[in-house]
Structure formats: C-alpha cells, structure tokens
Amino acid sequence: MIYVTRKAEFSASHYYHNPSLSPEENRRMFGKCNNPHGHGHNYTLEVTVAGEIDPATGMVLDLKDLKRILEAEVIQLMDHKFLNKEVPAFASKIPTTENIAIEIWNLLAPKLTVGRLHRIRLYETPDLFVDYYGD
Ligand code: NI
C-alpha cells in the first residue's frame, strides 16, 4: 500500500452559531467567532489516497484526475464562499474545521474510482489542523 497526497488551498468565511442555544449562550461558547458577519480563513487541504501501484503506469492514480475531482467537488463549492450561507451542508451544521473536513471526505470519497480515500487533513491556520480518516 502506498499513500499519495495532493494539496489545495481555498479561502472561505464562516461563523460559529448553534441555533439550539440562546444568543447569550452562543456568545459565551463561541466568543468573537459568533459574529454573524463572519470572518475568513485561508484553508490548506491535503487529500491522501491509498492504493497499489499500477504496474502499467507506475502510479496509484493519475494526479491530474485527483486535481480535477478536488477542483470540481470541493474548491468550486467552498472557495470564496460564506460557508454557513452558501454551502448547503452548513445550513444545519456548524462549519468548524472538523465538520468541513468531514464534509470534504463525504464529497470526495464517492468520486474516487482508483485507490481509496485515506485521510483528509485540513489546516485552518498554519499551526492548526484536523485529520479525518472516515470513521
Ligand atoms: Ni474561524
């Protein structure tokens, strides 16, 4: 088994708000992240695919294909978007780094025809990231 990782970047804004809590509780729990006007992040995404090397190509998968899938499924959906308002999954889920990573997994996993998705690593800042392995 060998692991291939592709990196991509996107910018998006969000805010943290739990509709089942009162405005005061939201402010206490999320602090300045609760500001409904949102704030932006430059996210760095690493998508790792696990697979076996195809002896005909010497590769697990064509990295151009992975780039195309990433672009179509994730970047077009999230780049320069207000995640809470423009990405349907986050109408009902708080767009934390954790939940964004899971959503990216759910978008990509069914689109991979070669190898299998192994890990989504999502950096919210250069010193903070989340790993998701699909379980
Ligand atoms: Ni934030």
PDB file of C-alpha atoms and ligand atoms in Angstrom:
ATOM      1  CA  MET A   1       0.000   0.000   0.000  1.00  0.00           C
ATOM      2  CA  ILE A   2       1.300   3.443  -0.867  1.00  0.00           C
ATOM      3  CA  TYR A   3      -0.134   6.845   0.029  1.00  0.00           C
ATOM      4  CA  VAL A   4      -0.382   9.772  -2.369  1.00  0.00           C
ATOM      5  CA  THR A   5      -1.242  13.268  -1.139  1.00  0.00           C
ATOM      6  CA  ARG A   6      -2.462  16.230  -3.100  1.00  0.00           C
ATOM      7  CA  LYS A   7      -2.591  19.705  -1.589  1.00  0.00           C
ATOM      8  CA  ALA A   8      -5.035  22.505  -2.415  1.00  0.00           C
ATOM      9  CA  GLU A   9      -5.916  25.856  -0.934  1.00  0.00           C
ATOM     10  CA  PHE A  10      -9.146  27.754  -0.639  1.00  0.00           C
ATOM     11  CA  SER A  11     -10.433  30.803   1.185  1.00  0.00           C
ATOM     12  CA  ALA A  12     -13.785  30.902   2.911  1.00  0.00           C
ATOM     13  CA  SER A  13     -15.613  32.694   5.671  1.00  0.00           C
ATOM     14  CA  HIS A  14     -17.755  31.322   8.455  1.00  0.00           C
ATOM     15  CA  TYR A  15     -19.147  31.948  11.882  1.00  0.00           C
ATOM     16  CA  TYR A  16     -19.992  29.637  14.736  1.00  0.00           C
ATOM     17  CA  HIS A  17     -23.569  29.507  15.914  1.00  0.00           C
ATOM     18  CA  ASN A  18     -25.671  26.780  17.477  1.00  0.00           C
ATOM     19  CA  PRO A  19     -29.374  27.547  16.866  1.00  0.00           C
ATOM     20  CA  SER A  20     -30.448  25.455  19.846  1.00  0.00           C
ATOM     21  CA  LEU A  21     -28.619  27.820  22.210  1.00  0.00           C
ATOM     22  CA  SER A  22     -29.663  31.328  23.216  1.00  0.00           C
ATOM     23  CA  PRO A  23     -27.790  34.341  21.796  1.00  0.00           C
ATOM     24  CA  GLU A  24     -26.049  34.785  25.161  1.00  0.00           C
ATOM     25  CA  GLU A  25     -25.009  31.127  25.298  1.00  0.00           C
ATOM     26  CA  ASN A  26     -23.734  31.351  21.727  1.00  0.00           C
ATOM     27  CA  ARG A  27     -21.651  34.374  22.564  1.00  0.00           C
ATOM     28  CA  ARG A  28     -20.285  32.679  25.669  1.00  0.00           C
ATOM     29  CA  MET A  29     -19.457  29.448  23.838  1.00  0.00           C
ATOM     30  CA  PHE A  30     -18.034  30.851  20.619  1.00  0.00           C
ATOM     31  CA  GLY A  31     -16.820  34.328  21.555  1.00  0.00           C
ATOM     32  CA  LYS A  32     -15.869  36.501  18.610  1.00  0.00           C
ATOM     33  CA  CYS A  33     -16.369  33.526  16.241  1.00  0.00           C
ATOM     34  CA  ASN A  34     -20.124  34.001  16.864  1.00  0.00           C
ATOM     35  CA  ASN A  35     -20.185  37.334  14.987  1.00  0.00           C
ATOM     36  CA  PRO A  36     -22.842  36.690  12.290  1.00  0.00           C
ATOM     37  CA  HIS A  37     -20.934  38.768   9.747  1.00  0.00           C
ATOM     38  CA  GLY A  38     -18.298  36.035   9.739  1.00  0.00           C
ATOM     39  CA  HIS A  39     -14.548  36.064   9.325  1.00  0.00           C
ATOM     40  CA  GLY A  40     -12.254  34.490   6.786  1.00  0.00           C
ATOM     41  CA  HIS A  41      -9.623  31.771   6.706  1.00  0.00           C
ATOM     42  CA  ASN A  42      -7.151  30.582   4.122  1.00  0.00           C
ATOM     43  CA  TYR A  43      -7.575  26.839   4.374  1.00  0.00           C
ATOM     44  CA  THR A  44      -4.990  24.337   3.216  1.00  0.00           C
ATOM     45  CA  LEU A  45      -6.359  20.939   2.332  1.00  0.00           C
ATOM     46  CA  GLU A  46      -4.376  17.719   1.970  1.00  0.00           C
ATOM     47  CA  VAL A  47      -6.145  14.764   0.421  1.00  0.00           C
ATOM     48  CA  THR A  48      -4.425  11.392   0.795  1.00  0.00           C
ATOM     49  CA  VAL A  49      -5.362   8.427  -1.352  1.00  0.00           C
ATOM     50  CA  ALA A  50      -4.154   4.908  -0.526  1.00  0.00           C
ATOM     51  CA  GLY A  51      -3.683   2.295  -3.203  1.00  0.00           C
ATOM     52  CA  GLU A  52      -1.466  -0.107  -5.030  1.00  0.00           C
ATOM     53  CA  ILE A  53       0.821   0.898  -7.858  1.00  0.00           C
ATOM     54  CA  ASP A  54      -0.491   0.059 -11.298  1.00  0.00           C
ATOM     55  CA  PRO A  55       2.492  -1.636 -12.966  1.00  0.00           C
ATOM     56  CA  ALA A  56       1.456  -0.207 -16.325  1.00  0.00           C
ATOM     57  CA  THR A  57       1.805   3.403 -15.156  1.00  0.00           C
ATOM     58  CA  GLY A  58       3.946   3.181 -12.029  1.00  0.00           C
ATOM     59  CA  MET A  59       1.272   5.253 -10.277  1.00  0.00           C
ATOM     60  CA  VAL A  60      -1.587   4.688  -7.849  1.00  0.00           C
ATOM     61  CA  LEU A  61      -3.759   7.128  -9.727  1.00  0.00           C
ATOM     62  CA  ASP A  62      -3.414   9.952 -12.195  1.00  0.00           C
ATOM     63  CA  LEU A  63      -2.788  13.058 -10.105  1.00  0.00           C
ATOM     64  CA  LYS A  64      -4.410  15.192 -12.783  1.00  0.00           C
ATOM     65  CA  ASP A  65      -7.635  13.255 -12.150  1.00  0.00           C
ATOM     66  CA  LEU A  66      -7.364  13.850  -8.408  1.00  0.00           C
ATOM     67  CA  LYS A  67      -6.793  17.548  -9.016  1.00  0.00           C
ATOM     68  CA  ARG A  68      -9.829  17.716 -11.296  1.00  0.00           C
ATOM     69  CA  ILE A  69     -12.070  15.939  -8.753  1.00  0.00           C
ATOM     70  CA  LEU A  70     -10.833  18.197  -5.939  1.00  0.00           C
ATOM     71  CA  GLU A  71     -11.485  21.273  -8.021  1.00  0.00           C
ATOM     72  CA  ALA A  72     -14.968  20.172  -9.100  1.00  0.00           C
ATOM     73  CA  GLU A  73     -16.192  18.789  -5.768  1.00  0.00           C
ATOM     74  CA  VAL A  74     -14.557  20.995  -3.151  1.00  0.00           C
ATOM     75  CA  ILE A  75     -12.896  24.137  -4.464  1.00  0.00           C
ATOM     76  CA  GLN A  76     -15.798  25.243  -6.633  1.00  0.00           C
ATOM     77  CA  LEU A  77     -18.201  24.626  -3.759  1.00  0.00           C
ATOM     78  CA  MET A  78     -16.231  26.314  -0.973  1.00  0.00           C
ATOM     79  CA  ASP A  79     -13.682  28.766  -2.360  1.00  0.00           C
ATOM     80  CA  HIS A  80     -14.628  32.404  -1.654  1.00  0.00           C
ATOM     81  CA  LYS A  81     -17.895  31.291  -0.075  1.00  0.00           C
ATOM     82  CA  PHE A  82     -19.623  32.156   3.173  1.00  0.00           C
ATOM     83  CA  LEU A  83     -19.835  28.555   4.318  1.00  0.00           C
ATOM     84  CA  ASN A  84     -22.843  28.965   6.648  1.00  0.00           C
ATOM     85  CA  LYS A  85     -24.977  30.530   3.940  1.00  0.00           C
ATOM     86  CA  GLU A  86     -23.663  29.187   0.651  1.00  0.00           C
ATOM     87  CA  VAL A  87     -22.749  25.558   1.297  1.00  0.00           C
ATOM     88  CA  PRO A  88     -25.903  23.502   1.937  1.00  0.00           C
ATOM     89  CA  ALA A  89     -24.251  21.106   4.411  1.00  0.00           C
ATOM     90  CA  PHE A  90     -23.527  24.011   6.760  1.00  0.00           C
ATOM     91  CA  ALA A  91     -27.062  25.316   6.919  1.00  0.00           C
ATOM     92  CA  SER A  92     -27.572  22.777   9.711  1.00  0.00           C
ATOM     93  CA  LYS A  93     -24.006  22.021  10.837  1.00  0.00           C
ATOM     94  CA  ILE A  94     -21.507  24.453  12.353  1.00  0.00           C
ATOM     95  CA  PRO A  95     -18.674  24.903   9.806  1.00  0.00           C
ATOM     96  CA  THR A  96     -15.832  24.121  12.182  1.00  0.00           C
ATOM     97  CA  THR A  97     -12.588  22.748  10.782  1.00  0.00           C
ATOM     98  CA  GLU A  98     -13.754  19.315  11.975  1.00  0.00           C
ATOM     99  CA  ASN A  99     -17.083  19.488  10.165  1.00  0.00           C
ATOM    100  CA  ILE A 100     -15.535  20.931   6.997  1.00  0.00           C
ATOM    101  CA  ALA A 101     -13.027  18.053   6.908  1.00  0.00           C
ATOM    102  CA  ILE A 102     -15.852  15.505   7.254  1.00  0.00           C
ATOM    103  CA  GLU A 103     -17.884  17.227   4.547  1.00  0.00           C
ATOM    104  CA  ILE A 104     -14.876  17.182   2.200  1.00  0.00           C
ATOM    105  CA  TRP A 105     -14.466  13.469   2.877  1.00  0.00           C
ATOM    106  CA  ASN A 106     -18.140  12.875   2.073  1.00  0.00           C
ATOM    107  CA  LEU A 107     -17.828  14.832  -1.177  1.00  0.00           C
ATOM    108  CA  LEU A 108     -14.648  13.128  -2.366  1.00  0.00           C
ATOM    109  CA  ALA A 109     -14.960   9.506  -1.220  1.00  0.00           C
ATOM    110  CA  PRO A 110     -17.687   8.527  -3.709  1.00  0.00           C
ATOM    111  CA  LYS A 111     -15.858  10.205  -6.606  1.00  0.00           C
ATOM    112  CA  LEU A 112     -12.608   8.268  -6.310  1.00  0.00           C
ATOM    113  CA  THR A 113     -12.586   5.369  -8.734  1.00  0.00           C
ATOM    114  CA  VAL A 114      -8.960   4.289  -8.149  1.00  0.00           C
ATOM    115  CA  GLY A 115      -7.497   3.680  -4.713  1.00  0.00           C
ATOM    116  CA  ARG A 116      -9.421   4.699  -1.631  1.00  0.00           C
ATOM    117  CA  LEU A 117      -9.571   7.882   0.328  1.00  0.00           C
ATOM    118  CA  HIS A 118      -7.296   7.529   3.350  1.00  0.00           C
ATOM    119  CA  ARG A 119      -7.144  10.897   5.062  1.00  0.00           C
ATOM    120  CA  ILE A 120      -8.414  14.446   4.862  1.00  0.00           C
ATOM    121  CA  ARG A 121      -6.112  16.915   6.583  1.00  0.00           C
ATOM    122  CA  LEU A 122      -7.453  20.443   6.781  1.00  0.00           C
ATOM    123  CA  TYR A 123      -5.427  23.383   8.076  1.00  0.00           C
ATOM    124  CA  GLU A 124      -7.435  26.347   9.331  1.00  0.00           C
ATOM    125  CA  THR A 125      -4.215  28.213  10.127  1.00  0.00           C
ATOM    126  CA  PRO A 126      -0.610  27.115   9.550  1.00  0.00           C
ATOM    127  CA  ASP A 127      -0.438  25.800  13.124  1.00  0.00           C
ATOM    128  CA  LEU A 128      -3.885  24.191  13.436  1.00  0.00           C
ATOM    129  CA  PHE A 129      -5.158  21.223  11.506  1.00  0.00           C
ATOM    130  CA  VAL A 130      -7.695  18.421  11.738  1.00  0.00           C
ATOM    131  CA  ASP A 131      -7.285  14.869  10.424  1.00  0.00           C
ATOM    132  CA  TYR A 132     -10.243  12.741   9.377  1.00  0.00           C
ATOM    133  CA  TYR A 133      -9.947   9.066   8.390  1.00  0.00           C
ATOM    134  CA  GLY A 134     -13.601   8.415   7.587  1.00  0.00           C
ATOM    135  CA  ASP A 135     -14.621   6.867  10.887  1.00  0.00           C
TER     136      ASP A 135
HETATM  137 NI    NI B   1     -12.879  30.881  12.185  1.00  0.00          NI
END
